[in-house]
PDB file of N, CA and C in Angstrom:
ATOM      1  N   MET A   1       0.832  -1.195   0.000  1.00 67.00           N
ATOM      2  CA  MET A   1       0.000   0.000   0.000  1.00 67.00           C
ATOM      3  C   MET A   1       0.873   1.255   0.000  1.00 67.00           C
ATOM      4  N   ARG A   2       2.009   1.197   0.710  1.00 67.00           N
ATOM      5  CA  ARG A   2       2.900   2.353   0.801  1.00 67.00           C
ATOM      6  C   ARG A   2       3.430   2.729  -0.581  1.00 67.00           C
ATOM      7  N   HIS A   3       3.783   1.735  -1.382  1.00 76.00           N
ATOM      8  CA  HIS A   3       4.322   2.004  -2.714  1.00 76.00           C
ATOM      9  C   HIS A   3       3.234   2.510  -3.654  1.00 76.00           C
ATOM     10  N   LEU A   4       1.997   2.050  -3.458  1.00 86.00           N
ATOM     11  CA  LEU A   4       0.887   2.488  -4.299  1.00 86.00           C
ATOM     12  C   LEU A   4       0.656   3.990  -4.135  1.00 86.00           C
ATOM     13  N   ILE A   5       0.692   4.468  -2.909  1.00 86.00           N
ATOM     14  CA  ILE A   5       0.496   5.898  -2.659  1.00 86.00           C
ATOM     15  C   ILE A   5       1.616   6.708  -3.302  1.00 86.00           C
ATOM     16  N   LYS A   6       2.834   6.219  -3.201  1.00 87.00           N
ATOM     17  CA  LYS A   6       3.973   6.914  -3.812  1.00 87.00           C
ATOM     18  C   LYS A   6       3.849   6.938  -5.332  1.00 87.00           C
ATOM     19  N   TYR A   7       3.416   5.812  -5.932  1.00 89.00           N
ATOM     20  CA  TYR A   7       3.257   5.765  -7.383  1.00 89.00           C
ATOM     21  C   TYR A   7       2.107   6.647  -7.847  1.00 89.00           C
ATOM     22  N   VAL A   8       1.041   6.721  -7.083  1.00 89.00           N
ATOM     23  CA  VAL A   8      -0.071   7.619  -7.413  1.00 89.00           C
ATOM     24  C   VAL A   8       0.414   9.066  -7.387  1.00 89.00           C
ATOM     25  N   GLY A   9       1.211   9.410  -6.394  1.00 89.00           N
ATOM     26  CA  GLY A   9       1.773  10.761  -6.316  1.00 89.00           C
ATOM     27  C   GLY A   9       2.649  11.085  -7.514  1.00 89.00           C
ATOM     28  N   ILE A  10       3.512  10.151  -7.897  1.00 90.00           N
ATOM     29  CA  ILE A  10       4.392  10.368  -9.050  1.00 90.00           C
ATOM     30  C   ILE A  10       3.573  10.477 -10.334  1.00 90.00           C
ATOM     31  N   LEU A  11       2.542   9.642 -10.465  1.00 92.00           N
ATOM     32  CA  LEU A  11       1.662   9.705 -11.637  1.00 92.00           C
ATOM     33  C   LEU A  11       0.945  11.054 -11.709  1.00 92.00           C
ATOM     34  N   LEU A  12       0.439  11.532 -10.581  1.00 91.00           N
ATOM     35  CA  LEU A  12      -0.240  12.827 -10.559  1.00 91.00           C
ATOM     36  C   LEU A  12       0.719  13.976 -10.864  1.00 91.00           C
ATOM     37  N   ILE A  13       1.964  13.859 -10.424  1.00 92.00           N
ATOM     38  CA  ILE A  13       2.954  14.887 -10.747  1.00 92.00           C
ATOM     39  C   ILE A  13       3.197  14.918 -12.256  1.00 92.00           C
ATOM     40  N   GLY A  14       3.336  13.758 -12.865  1.00 92.00           N
ATOM     41  CA  GLY A  14       3.525  13.699 -14.321  1.00 92.00           C
ATOM     42  C   GLY A  14       2.337  14.262 -15.077  1.00 92.00           C
ATOM     43  N   ILE A  15       1.135  13.857 -14.682  1.00 91.00           N
ATOM     44  CA  ILE A  15      -0.080  14.378 -15.319  1.00 91.00           C
ATOM     45  C   ILE A  15      -0.188  15.881 -15.091  1.00 91.00           C
ATOM     46  N   GLY A  16       0.125  16.320 -13.871  1.00 89.00           N
ATOM     47  CA  GLY A  16       0.034  17.740 -13.544  1.00 89.00           C
ATOM     48  C   GLY A  16       1.016  18.590 -14.325  1.00 89.00           C
ATOM     49  N   MET A  17       2.221  18.083 -14.544  1.00 90.00           N
ATOM     50  CA  MET A  17       3.211  18.846 -15.311  1.00 90.00           C
ATOM     51  C   MET A  17       2.770  19.007 -16.760  1.00 90.00           C
ATOM     52  N   VAL A  18       2.214  17.945 -17.333  1.00 90.00           N
ATOM     53  CA  VAL A  18       1.705  18.034 -18.702  1.00 90.00           C
ATOM     54  C   VAL A  18       0.501  18.972 -18.749  1.00 90.00           C
ATOM     55  N   THR A  19      -0.387  18.845 -17.784  1.00 90.00           N
ATOM     56  CA  THR A  19      -1.594  19.666 -17.758  1.00 90.00           C
ATOM     57  C   THR A  19      -1.273  21.137 -17.595  1.00 90.00           C
ATOM     58  N   ILE A  20      -0.346  21.459 -16.721  1.00 85.00           N
ATOM     59  CA  ILE A  20      -0.027  22.865 -16.478  1.00 85.00           C
ATOM     60  C   ILE A  20       0.661  23.498 -17.692  1.00 85.00           C
ATOM     61  N   LEU A  21       1.355  22.697 -18.505  1.00 87.00           N
ATOM     62  CA  LEU A  21       1.988  23.221 -19.712  1.00 87.00           C
ATOM     63  C   LEU A  21       0.992  23.390 -20.854  1.00 87.00           C
ATOM     64  N   ILE A  22       0.006  22.504 -20.934  1.00 88.00           N
ATOM     65  CA  ILE A  22      -0.952  22.530 -22.048  1.00 88.00           C
ATOM     66  C   ILE A  22      -2.146  23.427 -21.748  1.00 88.00           C
ATOM     67  N   ASP A  23      -2.724  23.277 -20.560  1.00 80.00           N
ATOM     68  CA  ASP A  23      -3.958  23.974 -20.195  1.00 80.00           C
ATOM     69  C   ASP A  23      -3.628  25.201 -19.357  1.00 80.00           C
ATOM     70  N   THR A  24      -4.153  26.347 -19.738  1.00 78.00           N
ATOM     71  CA  THR A  24      -3.895  27.581 -19.000  1.00 78.00           C
ATOM     72  C   THR A  24      -5.103  28.037 -18.190  1.00 78.00           C
ATOM     73  N   SER A  25      -6.119  27.200 -18.089  1.00 80.00           N
ATOM     74  CA  SER A  25      -7.313  27.594 -17.349  1.00 80.00           C
ATOM     75  C   SER A  25      -7.073  27.481 -15.845  1.00 80.00           C
ATOM     76  N   ALA A  26      -7.984  28.073 -15.089  1.00 80.00           N
ATOM     77  CA  ALA A  26      -7.879  28.014 -13.626  1.00 80.00           C
ATOM     78  C   ALA A  26      -8.062  26.573 -13.157  1.00 80.00           C
ATOM     79  N   GLY A  27      -7.247  26.162 -12.226  1.00 79.00           N
ATOM     80  CA  GLY A  27      -7.341  24.815 -11.674  1.00 79.00           C
ATOM     81  C   GLY A  27      -6.507  23.786 -12.413  1.00 79.00           C
ATOM     82  N   ALA A  28      -5.779  24.190 -13.440  1.00 83.00           N
ATOM     83  CA  ALA A  28      -4.965  23.238 -14.198  1.00 83.00           C
ATOM     84  C   ALA A  28      -3.789  22.730 -13.377  1.00 83.00           C
ATOM     85  N   GLU A  29      -3.436  23.460 -12.321  1.00 87.00           N
ATOM     86  CA  GLU A  29      -2.287  23.070 -11.507  1.00 87.00           C
ATOM     87  C   GLU A  29      -2.650  22.096 -10.388  1.00 87.00           C
ATOM     88  N   LEU A  30      -3.921  21.783 -10.222  1.00 90.00           N
ATOM     89  CA  LEU A  30      -4.349  20.929  -9.108  1.00 90.00           C
ATOM     90  C   LEU A  30      -3.771  19.515  -9.130  1.00 90.00           C
ATOM     91  N   PRO A  31      -3.696  18.822 -10.280  1.00 90.00           N
ATOM     92  CA  PRO A  31      -3.057  17.495 -10.235  1.00 90.00           C
ATOM     93  C   PRO A  31      -1.601  17.547  -9.770  1.00 90.00           C
ATOM     94  N   LEU A  32      -0.867  18.567 -10.190  1.00 91.00           N
ATOM     95  CA  LEU A  32       0.518  18.718  -9.752  1.00 91.00           C
ATOM     96  C   LEU A  32       0.579  18.993  -8.256  1.00 91.00           C
ATOM     97  N   LEU A  33      -0.281  19.845  -7.765  1.00 92.00           N
ATOM     98  CA  LEU A  33      -0.316  20.172  -6.342  1.00 92.00           C
ATOM     99  C   LEU A  33      -0.658  18.944  -5.497  1.00 92.00           C
ATOM    100  N   VAL A  34      -1.668  18.207  -5.909  1.00 93.00           N
ATOM    101  CA  VAL A  34      -2.078  17.006  -5.169  1.00 93.00           C
ATOM    102  C   VAL A  34      -0.986  15.936  -5.236  1.00 93.00           C
ATOM    103  N   GLY A  35      -0.348  15.787  -6.390  1.00 93.00           N
ATOM    104  CA  GLY A  35       0.724  14.807  -6.530  1.00 93.00           C
ATOM    105  C   GLY A  35       1.923  15.126  -5.651  1.00 93.00           C
ATOM    106  N   LEU A  36       2.321  16.391  -5.600  1.00 93.00           N
ATOM    107  CA  LEU A  36       3.437  16.782  -4.738  1.00 93.00           C
ATOM    108  C   LEU A  36       3.104  16.570  -3.273  1.00 93.00           C
ATOM    109  N   PHE A  37       1.881  16.924  -2.886  1.00 93.00           N
ATOM    110  CA  PHE A  37       1.465  16.731  -1.499  1.00 93.00           C
ATOM    111  C   PHE A  37       1.409  15.247  -1.146  1.00 93.00           C
ATOM    112  N   THR A  38       0.874  14.439  -2.054  1.00 92.00           N
ATOM    113  CA  THR A  38       0.791  12.986  -1.816  1.00 92.00           C
ATOM    114  C   THR A  38       2.178  12.380  -1.662  1.00 92.00           C
ATOM    115  N   LEU A  39       3.095  12.803  -2.496  1.00 91.00           N
ATOM    116  CA  LEU A  39       4.462  12.287  -2.393  1.00 91.00           C
ATOM    117  C   LEU A  39       5.135  12.756  -1.102  1.00 91.00           C
ATOM    118  N   LEU A  40       4.826  13.972  -0.668  1.00 90.00           N
ATOM    119  CA  LEU A  40       5.420  14.484   0.561  1.00 90.00           C
ATOM    120  C   LEU A  40       4.930  13.730   1.796  1.00 90.00           C
ATOM    121  N   ILE A  41       3.662  13.346   1.828  1.00 89.00           N
ATOM    122  CA  ILE A  41       3.138  12.671   3.020  1.00 89.00           C
ATOM    123  C   ILE A  41       3.272  11.154   2.963  1.00 89.00           C
ATOM    124  N   SER A  42       3.739  10.613   1.829  1.00 87.00           N
ATOM    125  CA  SER A  42       3.895   9.157   1.744  1.00 87.00           C
ATOM    126  C   SER A  42       5.048   8.703   2.636  1.00 87.00           C
ATOM    127  N   LYS A  43       4.968   7.470   3.063  1.00 81.00           N
ATOM    128  CA  LYS A  43       5.986   6.926   3.962  1.00 81.00           C
ATOM    129  C   LYS A  43       7.124   6.311   3.180  1.00 81.00           C
ATOM    130  N   GLU A  44       8.295   6.331   3.791  1.00 75.00           N
ATOM    131  CA  GLU A  44       9.498   5.775   3.184  1.00 75.00           C
ATOM    132  C   GLU A  44       9.719   4.348   3.682  1.00 75.00           C
ATOM    133  N   LYS A  45      10.640   3.631   3.038  1.00 74.00           N
ATOM    134  CA  LYS A  45      11.024   2.312   3.510  1.00 74.00           C
ATOM    135  C   LYS A  45      11.647   2.405   4.891  1.00 74.00           C
ATOM    136  N   LYS A  46      12.557   3.343   5.052  1.00 70.00           N
ATOM    137  CA  LYS A  46      13.203   3.580   6.341  1.00 70.00           C
ATOM    138  C   LYS A  46      12.468   4.708   7.051  1.00 70.00           C
ATOM    139  N   GLN A  47      11.329   4.416   7.628  1.00 73.00           N
ATOM    140  CA  GLN A  47      10.524   5.439   8.285  1.00 73.00           C
ATOM    141  C   GLN A  47      10.809   5.392   9.786  1.00 73.00           C
ATOM    142  N   ASP A  48      11.847   6.099  10.212  1.00 77.00           N
ATOM    143  CA  ASP A  48      12.155   6.180  11.625  1.00 77.00           C
ATOM    144  C   ASP A  48      12.075   7.642  12.054  1.00 77.00           C
ATOM    145  N   GLU A  49      12.506   7.900  13.289  1.00 83.00           N
ATOM    146  CA  GLU A  49      12.399   9.252  13.822  1.00 83.00           C
ATOM    147  C   GLU A  49      13.248  10.239  13.033  1.00 83.00           C
ATOM    148  N   ARG A  50      14.399   9.796  12.575  1.00 83.00           N
ATOM    149  CA  ARG A  50      15.279  10.699  11.825  1.00 83.00           C
ATOM    150  C   ARG A  50      14.668  11.071  10.476  1.00 83.00           C
ATOM    151  N   ALA A  51      14.044  10.120   9.805  1.00 81.00           N
ATOM    152  CA  ALA A  51      13.405  10.410   8.518  1.00 81.00           C
ATOM    153  C   ALA A  51      12.241  11.381   8.705  1.00 81.00           C
ATOM    154  N   ILE A  52      11.494  11.191   9.765  1.00 86.00           N
ATOM    155  CA  ILE A  52      10.379  12.103  10.051  1.00 86.00           C
ATOM    156  C   ILE A  52      10.906  13.496  10.364  1.00 86.00           C
ATOM    157  N   LEU A  53      11.971  13.575  11.144  1.00 89.00           N
ATOM    158  CA  LEU A  53      12.574  14.864  11.468  1.00 89.00           C
ATOM    159  C   LEU A  53      13.151  15.531  10.215  1.00 89.00           C
ATOM    160  N   LEU A  54      13.775  14.757   9.333  1.00 89.00           N
ATOM    161  CA  LEU A  54      14.294  15.302   8.083  1.00 89.00           C
ATOM    162  C   LEU A  54      13.173  15.867   7.222  1.00 89.00           C
ATOM    163  N   LYS A  55      12.061  15.145   7.149  1.00 90.00           N
ATOM    164  CA  LYS A  55      10.940  15.609   6.340  1.00 90.00           C
ATOM    165  C   LYS A  55      10.339  16.886   6.919  1.00 90.00           C
ATOM    166  N   ALA A  56      10.201  16.948   8.238  1.00 92.00           N
ATOM    167  CA  ALA A  56       9.636  18.144   8.875  1.00 92.00           C
ATOM    168  C   ALA A  56      10.571  19.341   8.729  1.00 92.00           C
ATOM    169  N   SER A  57      11.862  19.139   8.947  1.00 94.00           N
ATOM    170  CA  SER A  57      12.802  20.257   8.835  1.00 94.00           C
ATOM    171  C   SER A  57      12.972  20.692   7.378  1.00 94.00           C
ATOM    172  N   SER A  58      12.885  19.766   6.441  1.00 95.00           N
ATOM    173  CA  SER A  58      12.953  20.126   5.022  1.00 95.00           C
ATOM    174  C   SER A  58      11.733  20.939   4.614  1.00 95.00           C
ATOM    175  N   THR A  59      10.579  20.583   5.138  1.00 95.00           N
ATOM    176  CA  THR A  59       9.363  21.338   4.846  1.00 95.00           C
ATOM    177  C   THR A  59       9.439  22.737   5.439  1.00 95.00           C
ATOM    178  N   PHE A  60       9.961  22.861   6.645  1.00 96.00           N
ATOM    179  CA  PHE A  60      10.119  24.179   7.263  1.00 96.00           C
ATOM    180  C   PHE A  60      11.099  25.038   6.467  1.00 96.00           C
ATOM    181  N   LEU A  61      12.213  24.456   6.062  1.00 96.00           N
ATOM    182  CA  LEU A  61      13.191  25.186   5.268  1.00 96.00           C
ATOM    183  C   LEU A  61      12.599  25.604   3.918  1.00 96.00           C
ATOM    184  N   ALA A  62      11.837  24.712   3.303  1.00 97.00           N
ATOM    185  CA  ALA A  62      11.207  25.023   2.020  1.00 97.00           C
ATOM    186  C   ALA A  62      10.194  26.155   2.165  1.00 97.00           C
ATOM    187  N   LEU A  63       9.424  26.140   3.232  1.00 96.00           N
ATOM    188  CA  LEU A  63       8.455  27.211   3.467  1.00 96.00           C
ATOM    189  C   LEU A  63       9.164  28.545   3.649  1.00 96.00           C
ATOM    190  N   THR A  64      10.264  28.542   4.378  1.00 97.00           N
ATOM    191  CA  THR A  64      11.037  29.764   4.591  1.00 97.00           C
ATOM    192  C   THR A  64      11.623  30.274   3.279  1.00 97.00           C
ATOM    193  N   LEU A  65      12.210  29.395   2.486  1.00 96.00           N
ATOM    194  CA  LEU A  65      12.790  29.800   1.203  1.00 96.00           C
ATOM    195  C   LEU A  65      11.727  30.291   0.225  1.00 96.00           C
ATOM    196  N   ALA A  66      10.593  29.595   0.161  1.00 95.00           N
ATOM    197  CA  ALA A  66       9.529  29.993  -0.760  1.00 95.00           C
ATOM    198  C   ALA A  66       8.927  31.330  -0.363  1.00 95.00           C
ATOM    199  N   TYR A  67       8.767  31.560   0.929  1.00 94.00           N
ATOM    200  CA  TYR A  67       8.230  32.854   1.356  1.00 94.00           C
ATOM    201  C   TYR A  67       9.238  33.968   1.093  1.00 94.00           C
ATOM    202  N   GLY A  68      10.502  33.704   1.285  1.00 94.00           N
ATOM    203  CA  GLY A  68      11.535  34.678   0.938  1.00 94.00           C
ATOM    204  C   GLY A  68      11.518  35.000  -0.545  1.00 94.00           C
ATOM    205  N   PHE A  69      11.348  33.973  -1.380  1.00 92.00           N
ATOM    206  CA  PHE A  69      11.250  34.189  -2.825  1.00 92.00           C
ATOM    207  C   PHE A  69      10.013  35.007  -3.165  1.00 92.00           C
ATOM    208  N   LYS A  70       8.908  34.734  -2.473  1.00 92.00           N
ATOM    209  CA  LYS A  70       7.671  35.484  -2.715  1.00 92.00           C
ATOM    210  C   LYS A  70       7.858  36.954  -2.361  1.00 92.00           C
ATOM    211  N   LEU A  71       8.489  37.228  -1.219  1.00 91.00           N
ATOM    212  CA  LEU A  71       8.740  38.618  -0.823  1.00 91.00           C
ATOM    213  C   LEU A  71       9.687  39.311  -1.799  1.00 91.00           C
ATOM    214  N   LEU A  72      10.731  38.614  -2.201  1.00 91.00           N
ATOM    215  CA  LEU A  72      11.691  39.189  -3.144  1.00 91.00           C
ATOM    216  C   LEU A  72      11.040  39.473  -4.489  1.00 91.00           C
ATOM    217  N   SER A  73      10.269  38.524  -5.010  1.00 90.00           N
ATOM    218  CA  SER A  73       9.629  38.733  -6.312  1.00 90.00           C
ATOM    219  C   SER A  73       8.584  39.839  -6.239  1.00 90.00           C
ATOM    220  N   SER A  74       7.867  39.956  -5.129  1.00 89.00           N
ATOM    221  CA  SER A  74       6.896  41.047  -4.982  1.00 89.00           C
ATOM    222  C   SER A  74       7.590  42.400  -4.948  1.00 89.00           C
ATOM    223  N   ASN A  75       8.720  42.477  -4.251  1.00 89.00           N
ATOM    224  CA  ASN A  75       9.471  43.723  -4.187  1.00 89.00           C
ATOM    225  C   ASN A  75      10.032  44.101  -5.556  1.00 89.00           C
ATOM    226  N   LEU A  76      10.605  43.129  -6.249  1.00 89.00           N
ATOM    227  CA  LEU A  76      11.135  43.406  -7.580  1.00 89.00           C
ATOM    228  C   LEU A  76      10.026  43.779  -8.563  1.00 89.00           C
ATOM    229  N   TYR A  77       8.852  43.162  -8.426  1.00 88.00           N
ATOM    230  CA  TYR A  77       7.713  43.493  -9.280  1.00 88.00           C
ATOM    231  C   TYR A  77       7.218  44.909  -8.982  1.00 88.00           C
ATOM    232  N   THR A  78       7.197  45.286  -7.707  1.00 88.00           N
ATOM    233  CA  THR A  78       6.765  46.622  -7.319  1.00 88.00           C
ATOM    234  C   THR A  78       7.691  47.689  -7.907  1.00 88.00           C
ATOM    235  N   HIS A  79       8.983  47.394  -7.938  1.00 87.00           N
ATOM    236  CA  HIS A  79       9.951  48.336  -8.509  1.00 87.00           C
ATOM    237  C   HIS A  79      10.115  48.155 -10.019  1.00 87.00           C
ATOM    238  N   GLN A  80       9.262  47.358 -10.626  1.00 86.00           N
ATOM    239  CA  GLN A  80       9.199  47.109 -12.071  1.00 86.00           C
ATOM    240  C   GLN A  80      10.515  46.568 -12.636  1.00 86.00           C
ATOM    241  N   LEU A  81      11.185  45.730 -11.860  1.00 85.00           N
ATOM    242  CA  LEU A  81      12.406  45.096 -12.338  1.00 85.00           C
ATOM    243  C   LEU A  81      12.145  43.731 -12.965  1.00 85.00           C
ATOM    244  N   ILE A  82      11.025  43.097 -12.599  1.00 82.00           N
ATOM    245  CA  ILE A  82      10.591  41.847 -13.224  1.00 82.00           C
ATOM    246  C   ILE A  82       9.122  41.994 -13.602  1.00 82.00           C
ATOM    247  N   SER A  83       8.654  41.147 -14.493  1.00 81.00           N
ATOM    248  CA  SER A  83       7.283  41.290 -14.994  1.00 81.00           C
ATOM    249  C   SER A  83       6.307  40.277 -14.392  1.00 81.00           C
ATOM    250  N   PHE A  84       6.690  39.564 -13.348  1.00 75.00           N
ATOM    251  CA  PHE A  84       5.809  38.582 -12.723  1.00 75.00           C
ATOM    252  C   PHE A  84       5.949  38.670 -11.209  1.00 75.00           C
ATOM    253  N   GLN A  85       4.913  38.175 -10.530  1.00 74.00           N
ATOM    254  CA  GLN A  85       5.005  38.023  -9.084  1.00 74.00           C
ATOM    255  C   GLN A  85       4.207  36.789  -8.681  1.00 74.00           C
ATOM    256  N   LEU A  86       4.537  36.231  -7.559  1.00 76.00           N
ATOM    257  CA  LEU A  86       3.919  35.002  -7.082  1.00 76.00           C
ATOM    258  C   LEU A  86       2.691  35.373  -6.263  1.00 76.00           C
ATOM    259  N   THR A  87       1.509  35.382  -6.882  1.00 75.00           N
ATOM    260  CA  THR A  87       0.301  35.798  -6.178  1.00 75.00           C
ATOM    261  C   THR A  87      -0.669  34.659  -5.918  1.00 75.00           C
ATOM    262  N   ASP A  88      -0.690  33.648  -6.759  1.00 81.00           N
ATOM    263  CA  ASP A  88      -1.639  32.549  -6.599  1.00 81.00           C
ATOM    264  C   ASP A  88      -1.157  31.603  -5.510  1.00 81.00           C
ATOM    265  N   ILE A  89      -2.040  31.273  -4.581  1.00 87.00           N
ATOM    266  CA  ILE A  89      -1.675  30.406  -3.449  1.00 87.00           C
ATOM    267  C   ILE A  89      -1.299  29.004  -3.924  1.00 87.00           C
ATOM    268  N   ASN A  90      -1.943  28.506  -4.978  1.00 87.00           N
ATOM    269  CA  ASN A  90      -1.601  27.167  -5.473  1.00 87.00           C
ATOM    270  C   ASN A  90      -0.181  27.123  -6.020  1.00 87.00           C
ATOM    271  N   HIS A  91       0.239  28.181  -6.693  1.00 88.00           N
ATOM    272  CA  HIS A  91       1.605  28.214  -7.208  1.00 88.00           C
ATOM    273  C   HIS A  91       2.606  28.317  -6.063  1.00 88.00           C
ATOM    274  N   PHE A  92       2.253  29.050  -5.020  1.00 92.00           N
ATOM    275  CA  PHE A  92       3.122  29.128  -3.849  1.00 92.00           C
ATOM    276  C   PHE A  92       3.246  27.756  -3.185  1.00 92.00           C
ATOM    277  N   LEU A  93       2.130  27.043  -3.044  1.00 94.00           N
ATOM    278  CA  LEU A  93       2.172  25.710  -2.435  1.00 94.00           C
ATOM    279  C   LEU A  93       2.944  24.715  -3.301  1.00 94.00           C
ATOM    280  N   ILE A  94       2.821  24.832  -4.611  1.00 93.00           N
ATOM    281  CA  ILE A  94       3.606  23.971  -5.502  1.00 93.00           C
ATOM    282  C   ILE A  94       5.089  24.227  -5.282  1.00 93.00           C
ATOM    283  N   LEU A  95       5.468  25.487  -5.155  1.00 94.00           N
ATOM    284  CA  LEU A  95       6.858  25.827  -4.891  1.00 94.00           C
ATOM    285  C   LEU A  95       7.323  25.263  -3.548  1.00 94.00           C
ATOM    286  N   VAL A  96       6.483  25.386  -2.527  1.00 96.00           N
ATOM    287  CA  VAL A  96       6.836  24.868  -1.201  1.00 96.00           C
ATOM    288  C   VAL A  96       6.998  23.350  -1.235  1.00 96.00           C
ATOM    289  N   PHE A  97       6.026  22.639  -1.804  1.00 96.00           N
ATOM    290  CA  PHE A  97       6.093  21.177  -1.830  1.00 96.00           C
ATOM    291  C   PHE A  97       7.252  20.683  -2.688  1.00 96.00           C
ATOM    292  N   ALA A  98       7.495  21.319  -3.826  1.00 96.00           N
ATOM    293  CA  ALA A  98       8.613  20.905  -4.692  1.00 96.00           C
ATOM    294  C   ALA A  98       9.952  21.140  -3.992  1.00 96.00           C
ATOM    295  N   LEU A  99      10.096  22.278  -3.334  1.00 96.00           N
ATOM    296  CA  LEU A  99      11.322  22.536  -2.582  1.00 96.00           C
ATOM    297  C   LEU A  99      11.480  21.558  -1.420  1.00 96.00           C
ATOM    298  N   ALA A 100      10.390  21.303  -0.702  1.00 96.00           N
ATOM    299  CA  ALA A 100      10.448  20.386   0.445  1.00 96.00           C
ATOM    300  C   ALA A 100      10.867  18.988   0.006  1.00 96.00           C
ATOM    301  N   LEU A 101      10.294  18.501  -1.078  1.00 94.00           N
ATOM    302  CA  LEU A 101      10.665  17.177  -1.573  1.00 94.00           C
ATOM    303  C   LEU A 101      12.102  17.139  -2.054  1.00 94.00           C
ATOM    304  N   SER A 102      12.518  18.171  -2.758  1.00 94.00           N
ATOM    305  CA  SER A 102      13.897  18.218  -3.252  1.00 94.00           C
ATOM    306  C   SER A 102      14.889  18.247  -2.101  1.00 94.00           C
ATOM    307  N   ILE A 103      14.650  19.104  -1.140  1.00 94.00           N
ATOM    308  CA  ILE A 103      15.550  19.209   0.014  1.00 94.00           C
ATOM    309  C   ILE A 103      15.559  17.905   0.801  1.00 94.00           C
ATOM    310  N   TYR A 104      14.377  17.315   1.004  1.00 92.00           N
ATOM    311  CA  TYR A 104      14.282  16.078   1.775  1.00 92.00           C
ATOM    312  C   TYR A 104      15.057  14.938   1.110  1.00 92.00           C
ATOM    313  N   TYR A 105      14.829  14.724  -0.199  1.00 88.00           N
ATOM    314  CA  TYR A 105      15.481  13.599  -0.859  1.00 88.00           C
ATOM    315  C   TYR A 105      16.990  13.797  -0.977  1.00 88.00           C
ATOM    316  N   VAL A 106      17.445  15.031  -1.162  1.00 91.00           N
ATOM    317  CA  VAL A 106      18.886  15.280  -1.174  1.00 91.00           C
ATOM    318  C   VAL A 106      19.466  14.959   0.195  1.00 91.00           C
ATOM    319  N   ARG A 107      18.833  15.434   1.245  1.00 88.00           N
ATOM    320  CA  ARG A 107      19.341  15.176   2.590  1.00 88.00           C
ATOM    321  C   ARG A 107      19.222  13.705   2.965  1.00 88.00           C
ATOM    322  N   PHE A 108      18.141  13.051   2.562  1.00 83.00           N
ATOM    323  CA  PHE A 108      17.895  11.662   2.939  1.00 83.00           C
ATOM    324  C   PHE A 108      18.851  10.697   2.246  1.00 83.00           C
ATOM    325  N   TYR A 109      19.049  10.878   0.940  1.00 81.00           N
ATOM    326  CA  TYR A 109      19.843   9.913   0.199  1.00 81.00           C
ATOM    327  C   TYR A 109      21.321  10.256   0.105  1.00 81.00           C
ATOM    328  N   PHE A 110      21.680  11.528   0.187  1.00 83.00           N
ATOM    329  CA  PHE A 110      23.084  11.894   0.040  1.00 83.00           C
ATOM    330  C   PHE A 110      23.785  12.139   1.358  1.00 83.00           C
ATOM    331  N   PHE A 111      23.040  12.461   2.396  1.00 75.00           N
ATOM    332  CA  PHE A 111      23.667  12.767   3.678  1.00 75.00           C
ATOM    333  C   PHE A 111      23.222  11.816   4.787  1.00 75.00           C
ATOM    334  N   TRP A 112      22.653  10.683   4.418  1.00 62.00           N
ATOM    335  CA  TRP A 112      22.207   9.694   5.390  1.00 62.00           C
ATOM    336  C   TRP A 112      23.430   8.953   5.923  1.00 62.00           C
ATOM    337  N   GLU A 113      23.515   8.826   7.211  1.00 57.00           N
ATOM    338  CA  GLU A 113      24.671   8.149   7.822  1.00 57.00           C
ATOM    339  C   GLU A 113      24.507   6.664   7.824  1.00 57.00           C
TER     340      GLU A 113
END
């Protein structure tokens, strides 16, 4: 069952990436958002206290980085230095979940003792 949830998350991420590139209507990002969230909450083979702590700290770090990026992009947009800003909550959550997963897997697989 654990692997099924992970595969569903990966499948939704793939569908969501294709959908967000092809469809520009509102809500096109939902499969990607749900897939990233599903993959983030799925359990690992080595699910111990350290893995849980890594996932929680990676999510906190991702939230901090994404909010910093949001503040920076809003400031640059206000001063007309860039032509976009991060205003949609779904896009912000996609950024948070993608960063959290990236940080978690790098820390889990490359820095695991």
